[in-house]
PDB file of C-alpha atoms in Angstrom:
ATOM      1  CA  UNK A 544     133.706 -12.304  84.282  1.00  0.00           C
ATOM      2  CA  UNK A 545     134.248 -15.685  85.192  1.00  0.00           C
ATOM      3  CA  UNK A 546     134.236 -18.557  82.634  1.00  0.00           C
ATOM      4  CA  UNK A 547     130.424 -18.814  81.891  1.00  0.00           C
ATOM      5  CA  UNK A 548     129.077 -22.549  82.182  1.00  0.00           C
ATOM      6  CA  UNK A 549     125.218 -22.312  82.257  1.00  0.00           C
ATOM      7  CA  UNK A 550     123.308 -20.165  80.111  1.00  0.00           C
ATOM      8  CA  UNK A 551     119.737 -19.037  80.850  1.00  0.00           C
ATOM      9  CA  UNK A 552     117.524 -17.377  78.220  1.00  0.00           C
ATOM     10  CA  UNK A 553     114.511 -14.915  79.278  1.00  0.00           C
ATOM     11  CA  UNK A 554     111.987 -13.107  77.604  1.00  0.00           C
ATOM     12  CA  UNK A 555     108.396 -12.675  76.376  1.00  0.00           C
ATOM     13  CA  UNK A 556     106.559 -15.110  74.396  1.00  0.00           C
ATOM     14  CA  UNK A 557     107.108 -14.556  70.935  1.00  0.00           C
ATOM     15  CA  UNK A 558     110.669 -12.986  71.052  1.00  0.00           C
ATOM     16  CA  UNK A 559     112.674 -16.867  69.997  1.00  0.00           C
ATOM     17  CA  UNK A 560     113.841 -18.037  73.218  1.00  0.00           C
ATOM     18  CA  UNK A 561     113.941 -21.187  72.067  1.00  0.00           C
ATOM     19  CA  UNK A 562     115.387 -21.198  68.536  1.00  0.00           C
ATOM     20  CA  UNK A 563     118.489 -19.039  70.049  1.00  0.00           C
ATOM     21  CA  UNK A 564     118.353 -21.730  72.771  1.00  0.00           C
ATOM     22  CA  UNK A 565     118.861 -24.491  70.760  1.00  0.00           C
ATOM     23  CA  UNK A 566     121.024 -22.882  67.798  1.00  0.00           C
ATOM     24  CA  UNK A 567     123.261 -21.652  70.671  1.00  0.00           C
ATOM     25  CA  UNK A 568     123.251 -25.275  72.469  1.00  0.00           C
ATOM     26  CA  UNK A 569     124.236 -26.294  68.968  1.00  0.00           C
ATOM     27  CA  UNK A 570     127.072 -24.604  68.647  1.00  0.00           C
ATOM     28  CA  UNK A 571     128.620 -24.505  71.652  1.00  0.00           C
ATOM     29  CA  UNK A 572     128.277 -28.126  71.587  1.00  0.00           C
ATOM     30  CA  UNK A 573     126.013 -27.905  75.195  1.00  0.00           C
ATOM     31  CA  UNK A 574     123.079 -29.220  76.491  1.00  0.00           C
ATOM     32  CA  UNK A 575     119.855 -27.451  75.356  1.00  0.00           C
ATOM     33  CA  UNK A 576     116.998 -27.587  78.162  1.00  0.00           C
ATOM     34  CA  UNK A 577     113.087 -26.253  77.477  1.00  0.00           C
ATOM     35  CA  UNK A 578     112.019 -25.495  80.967  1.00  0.00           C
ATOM     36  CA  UNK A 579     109.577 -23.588  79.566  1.00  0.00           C
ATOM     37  CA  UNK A 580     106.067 -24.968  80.132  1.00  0.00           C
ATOM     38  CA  UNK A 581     104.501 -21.601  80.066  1.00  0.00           C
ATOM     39  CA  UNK A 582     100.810 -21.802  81.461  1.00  0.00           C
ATOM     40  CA  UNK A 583     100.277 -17.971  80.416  1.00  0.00           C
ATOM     41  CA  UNK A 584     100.968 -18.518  76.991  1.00  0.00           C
ATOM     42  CA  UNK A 585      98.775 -21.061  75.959  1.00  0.00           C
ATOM     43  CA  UNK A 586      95.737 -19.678  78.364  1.00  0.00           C
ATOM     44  CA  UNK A 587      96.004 -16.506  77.893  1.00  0.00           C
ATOM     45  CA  UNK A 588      95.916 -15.207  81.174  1.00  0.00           C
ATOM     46  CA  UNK A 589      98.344 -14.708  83.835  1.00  0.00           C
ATOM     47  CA  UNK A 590      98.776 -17.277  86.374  1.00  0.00           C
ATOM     48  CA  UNK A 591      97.008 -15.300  89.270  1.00  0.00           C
ATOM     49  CA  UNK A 592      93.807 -16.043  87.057  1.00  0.00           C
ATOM     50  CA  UNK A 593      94.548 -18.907  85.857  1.00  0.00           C
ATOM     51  CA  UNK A 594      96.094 -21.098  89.608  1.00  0.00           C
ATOM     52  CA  UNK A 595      94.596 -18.498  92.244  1.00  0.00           C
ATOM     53  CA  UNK A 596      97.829 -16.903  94.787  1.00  0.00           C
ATOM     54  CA  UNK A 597      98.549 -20.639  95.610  1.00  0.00           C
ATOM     55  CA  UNK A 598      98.835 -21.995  92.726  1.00  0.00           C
ATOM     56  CA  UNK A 599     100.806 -19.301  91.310  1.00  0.00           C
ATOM     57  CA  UNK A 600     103.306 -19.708  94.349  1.00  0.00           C
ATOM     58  CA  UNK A 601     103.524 -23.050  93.488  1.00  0.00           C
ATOM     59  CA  UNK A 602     104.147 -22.645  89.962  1.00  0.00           C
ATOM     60  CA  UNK A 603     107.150 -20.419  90.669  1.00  0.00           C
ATOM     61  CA  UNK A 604     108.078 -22.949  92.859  1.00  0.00           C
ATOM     62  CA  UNK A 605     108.192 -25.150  90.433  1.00  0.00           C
ATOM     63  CA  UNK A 606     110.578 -22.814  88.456  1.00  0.00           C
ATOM     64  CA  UNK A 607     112.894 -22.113  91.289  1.00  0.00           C
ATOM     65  CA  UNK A 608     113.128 -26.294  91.984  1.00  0.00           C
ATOM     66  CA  UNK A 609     114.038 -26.090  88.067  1.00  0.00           C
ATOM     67  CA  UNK A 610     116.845 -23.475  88.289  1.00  0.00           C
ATOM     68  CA  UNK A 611     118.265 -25.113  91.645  1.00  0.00           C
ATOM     69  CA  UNK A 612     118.787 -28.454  90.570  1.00  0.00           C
ATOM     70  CA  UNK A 613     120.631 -27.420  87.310  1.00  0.00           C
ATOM     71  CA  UNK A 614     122.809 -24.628  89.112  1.00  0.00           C
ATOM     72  CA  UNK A 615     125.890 -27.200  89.802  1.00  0.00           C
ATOM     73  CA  UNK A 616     125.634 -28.432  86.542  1.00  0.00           C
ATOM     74  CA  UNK A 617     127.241 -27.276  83.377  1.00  0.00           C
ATOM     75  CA  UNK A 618     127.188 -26.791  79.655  1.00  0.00           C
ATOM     76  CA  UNK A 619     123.628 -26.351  78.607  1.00  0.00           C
ATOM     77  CA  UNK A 620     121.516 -23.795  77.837  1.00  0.00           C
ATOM     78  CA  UNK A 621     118.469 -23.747  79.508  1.00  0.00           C
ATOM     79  CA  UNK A 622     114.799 -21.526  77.950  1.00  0.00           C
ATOM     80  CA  UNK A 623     112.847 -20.348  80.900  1.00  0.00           C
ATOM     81  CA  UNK A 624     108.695 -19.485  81.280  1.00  0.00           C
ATOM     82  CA  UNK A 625     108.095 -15.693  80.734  1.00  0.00           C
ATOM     83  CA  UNK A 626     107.093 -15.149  84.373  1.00  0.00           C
ATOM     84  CA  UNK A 627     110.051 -16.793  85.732  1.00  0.00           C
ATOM     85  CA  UNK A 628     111.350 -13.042  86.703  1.00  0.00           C
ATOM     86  CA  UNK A 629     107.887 -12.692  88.976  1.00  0.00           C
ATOM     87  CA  UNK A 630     110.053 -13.790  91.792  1.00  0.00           C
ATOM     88  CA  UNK A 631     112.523 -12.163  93.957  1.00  0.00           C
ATOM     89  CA  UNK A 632     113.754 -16.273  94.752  1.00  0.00           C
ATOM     90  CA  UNK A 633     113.739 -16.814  90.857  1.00  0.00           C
ATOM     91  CA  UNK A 634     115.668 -13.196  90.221  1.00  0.00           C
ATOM     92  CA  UNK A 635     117.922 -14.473  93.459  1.00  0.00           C
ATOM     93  CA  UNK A 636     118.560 -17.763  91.656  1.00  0.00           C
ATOM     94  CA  UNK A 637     119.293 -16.224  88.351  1.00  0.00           C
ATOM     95  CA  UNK A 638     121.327 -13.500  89.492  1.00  0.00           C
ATOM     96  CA  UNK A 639     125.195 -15.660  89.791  1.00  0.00           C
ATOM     97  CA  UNK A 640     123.974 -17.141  86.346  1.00  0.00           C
ATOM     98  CA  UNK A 641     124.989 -16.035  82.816  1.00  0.00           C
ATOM     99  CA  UNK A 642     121.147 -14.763  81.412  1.00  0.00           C
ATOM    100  CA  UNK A 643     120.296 -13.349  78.166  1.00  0.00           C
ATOM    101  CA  UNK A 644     117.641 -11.431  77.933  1.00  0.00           C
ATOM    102  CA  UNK A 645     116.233 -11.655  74.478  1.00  0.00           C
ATOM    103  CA  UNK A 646     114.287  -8.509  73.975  1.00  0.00           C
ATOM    104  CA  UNK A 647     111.261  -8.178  71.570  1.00  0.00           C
ATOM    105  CA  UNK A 648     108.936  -5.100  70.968  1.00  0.00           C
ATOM    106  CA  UNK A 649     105.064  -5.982  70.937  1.00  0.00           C
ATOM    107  CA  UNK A 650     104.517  -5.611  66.867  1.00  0.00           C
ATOM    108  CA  UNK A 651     107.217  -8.427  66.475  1.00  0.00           C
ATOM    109  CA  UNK A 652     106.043 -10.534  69.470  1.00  0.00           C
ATOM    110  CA  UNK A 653     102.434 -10.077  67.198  1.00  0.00           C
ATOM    111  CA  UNK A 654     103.551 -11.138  63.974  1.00  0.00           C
ATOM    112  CA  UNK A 655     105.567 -14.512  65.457  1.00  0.00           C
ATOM    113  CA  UNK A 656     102.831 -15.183  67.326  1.00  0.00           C
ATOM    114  CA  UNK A 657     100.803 -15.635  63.504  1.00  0.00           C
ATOM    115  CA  UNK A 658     102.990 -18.637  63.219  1.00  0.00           C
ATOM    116  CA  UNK A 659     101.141 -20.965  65.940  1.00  0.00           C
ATOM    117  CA  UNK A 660     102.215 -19.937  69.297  1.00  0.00           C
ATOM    118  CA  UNK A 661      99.330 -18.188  70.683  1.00  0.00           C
ATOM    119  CA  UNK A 662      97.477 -18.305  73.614  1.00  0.00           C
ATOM    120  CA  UNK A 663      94.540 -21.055  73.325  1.00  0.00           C
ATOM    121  CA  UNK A 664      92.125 -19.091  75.078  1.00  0.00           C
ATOM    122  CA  UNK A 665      90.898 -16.125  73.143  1.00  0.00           C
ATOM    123  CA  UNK A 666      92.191 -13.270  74.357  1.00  0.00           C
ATOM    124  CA  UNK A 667      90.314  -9.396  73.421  1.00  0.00           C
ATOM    125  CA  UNK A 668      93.086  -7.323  73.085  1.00  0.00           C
ATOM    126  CA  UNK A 669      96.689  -9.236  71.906  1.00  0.00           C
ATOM    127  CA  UNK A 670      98.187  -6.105  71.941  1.00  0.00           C
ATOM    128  CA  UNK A 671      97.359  -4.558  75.116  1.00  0.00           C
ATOM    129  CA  UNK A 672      97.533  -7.910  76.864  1.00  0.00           C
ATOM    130  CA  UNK A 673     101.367  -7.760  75.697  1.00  0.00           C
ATOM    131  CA  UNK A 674     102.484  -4.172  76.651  1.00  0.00           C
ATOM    132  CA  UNK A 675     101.083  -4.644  80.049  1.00  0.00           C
ATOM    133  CA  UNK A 676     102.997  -7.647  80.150  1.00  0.00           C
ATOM    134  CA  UNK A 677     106.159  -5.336  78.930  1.00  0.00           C
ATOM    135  CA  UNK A 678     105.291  -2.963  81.389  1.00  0.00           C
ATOM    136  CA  UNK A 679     105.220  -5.782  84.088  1.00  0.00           C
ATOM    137  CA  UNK A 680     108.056  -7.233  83.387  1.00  0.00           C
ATOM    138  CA  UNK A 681     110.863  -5.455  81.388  1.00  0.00           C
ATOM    139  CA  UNK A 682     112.439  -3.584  84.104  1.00  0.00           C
ATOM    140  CA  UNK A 683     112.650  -7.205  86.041  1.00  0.00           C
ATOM    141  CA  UNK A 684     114.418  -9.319  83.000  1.00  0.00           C
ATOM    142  CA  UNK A 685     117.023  -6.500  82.753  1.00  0.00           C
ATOM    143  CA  UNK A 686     117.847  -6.841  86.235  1.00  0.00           C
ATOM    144  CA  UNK A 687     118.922 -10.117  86.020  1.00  0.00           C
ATOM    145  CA  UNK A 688     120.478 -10.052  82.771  1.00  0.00           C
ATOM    146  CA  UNK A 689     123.765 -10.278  82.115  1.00  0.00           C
ATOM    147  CA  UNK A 690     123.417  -9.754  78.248  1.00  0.00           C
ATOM    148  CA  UNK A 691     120.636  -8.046  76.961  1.00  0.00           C
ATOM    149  CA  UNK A 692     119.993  -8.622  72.706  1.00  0.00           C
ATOM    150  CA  UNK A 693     117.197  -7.024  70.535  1.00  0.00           C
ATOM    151  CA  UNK A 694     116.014  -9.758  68.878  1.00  0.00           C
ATOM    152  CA  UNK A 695     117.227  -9.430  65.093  1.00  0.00           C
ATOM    153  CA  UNK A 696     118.249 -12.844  63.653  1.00  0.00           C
ATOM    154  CA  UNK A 697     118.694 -16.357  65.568  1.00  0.00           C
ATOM    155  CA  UNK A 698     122.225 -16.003  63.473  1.00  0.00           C
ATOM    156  CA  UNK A 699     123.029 -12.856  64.534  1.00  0.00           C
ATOM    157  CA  UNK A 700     121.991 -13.261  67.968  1.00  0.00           C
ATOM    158  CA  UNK A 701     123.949 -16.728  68.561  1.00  0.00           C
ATOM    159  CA  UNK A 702     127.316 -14.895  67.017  1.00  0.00           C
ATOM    160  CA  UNK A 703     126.375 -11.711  69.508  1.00  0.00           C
ATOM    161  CA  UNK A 704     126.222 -14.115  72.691  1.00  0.00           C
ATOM    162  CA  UNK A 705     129.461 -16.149  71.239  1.00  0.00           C
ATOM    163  CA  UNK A 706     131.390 -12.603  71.475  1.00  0.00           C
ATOM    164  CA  UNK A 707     130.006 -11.698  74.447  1.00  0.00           C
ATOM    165  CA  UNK A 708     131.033 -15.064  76.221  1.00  0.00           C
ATOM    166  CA  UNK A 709     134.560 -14.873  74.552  1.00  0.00           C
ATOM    167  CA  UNK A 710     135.157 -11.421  76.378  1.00  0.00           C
TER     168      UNK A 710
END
């Protein structure tokens, strides 16, 4: 693999994206970008629901004008929304890039989520809302990452992506 100069981190809500983000930033010394401004998260409900088919298209557009302009750039690492994979332009985009894929299972996602970062919007069922959003979308963040890490420790994680740069 070629010297890696952009790194993009994917994933559910709840799995740390952005701690690893910035620790990582931190210690390479890079750039750390949020570009993560997550609609679904903080409504509750995915964007079809929330923007109607043209405003979901446009949101993703959004995303793919985000990825694009930072693509000639270098040494940052960049958090991205949870549907960013939705896409086959966004999976295009992403697939010449270094991505992590942090992976979290559902009972972790649930018990991060009791710090704060749920979804405004009631929703019925956390837990089945979540492992239909695993069963949406797992199989499309492993196809564009490059590195795939069960979440463990922001520590741990940071020195896993370190090694796996180095190589």
């Amino acid at each position: 693999m070629s010297e890696v100069k952009r790194i993009f981190i994917i994933g559910h809500m709840g799995a740390g994206k952005a701690l690893l983000a910035e620790a990582l930033a931190k210690k390479l010394g890079w750039k750390f970008i949020d570009a993560n401004p997550s609609l679904e998260r903080y409504i509750g409900r995915n964007l079809n629901e929330i923007l109607g088919a043209q405003g979901e298209a446009a949101f993703h557009g959004c995303e793919a004008e985000i990825i694009a302009r930072y693509k000639d750039q270098e040494h940052f690492v960049m958090v991205l929304e949870e549907s960013v994979i939705a896409t086959e332009e966004n999976r295009k985009l992403l697939s010449s890039e270094f991505v992590i894929y942090l992976k979290v299972s559902v009972p972790v996602q649930i018990e991060r989520m009791k710090g704060g970062r749920v979804p405004l919007l009631p929703i019925p069922d956390l837990k089945a809302f979540l492992d239909q959003q695993h069963l949406e979308r797992d199989h499309l963040y492993e196809q564009v990452a490059t590195l795939t890490i069960e979440s463990v420790s922001v520590e741990d994680d940071v020195n896993k992506i370190i090694q796996a740069i180095k190589q």
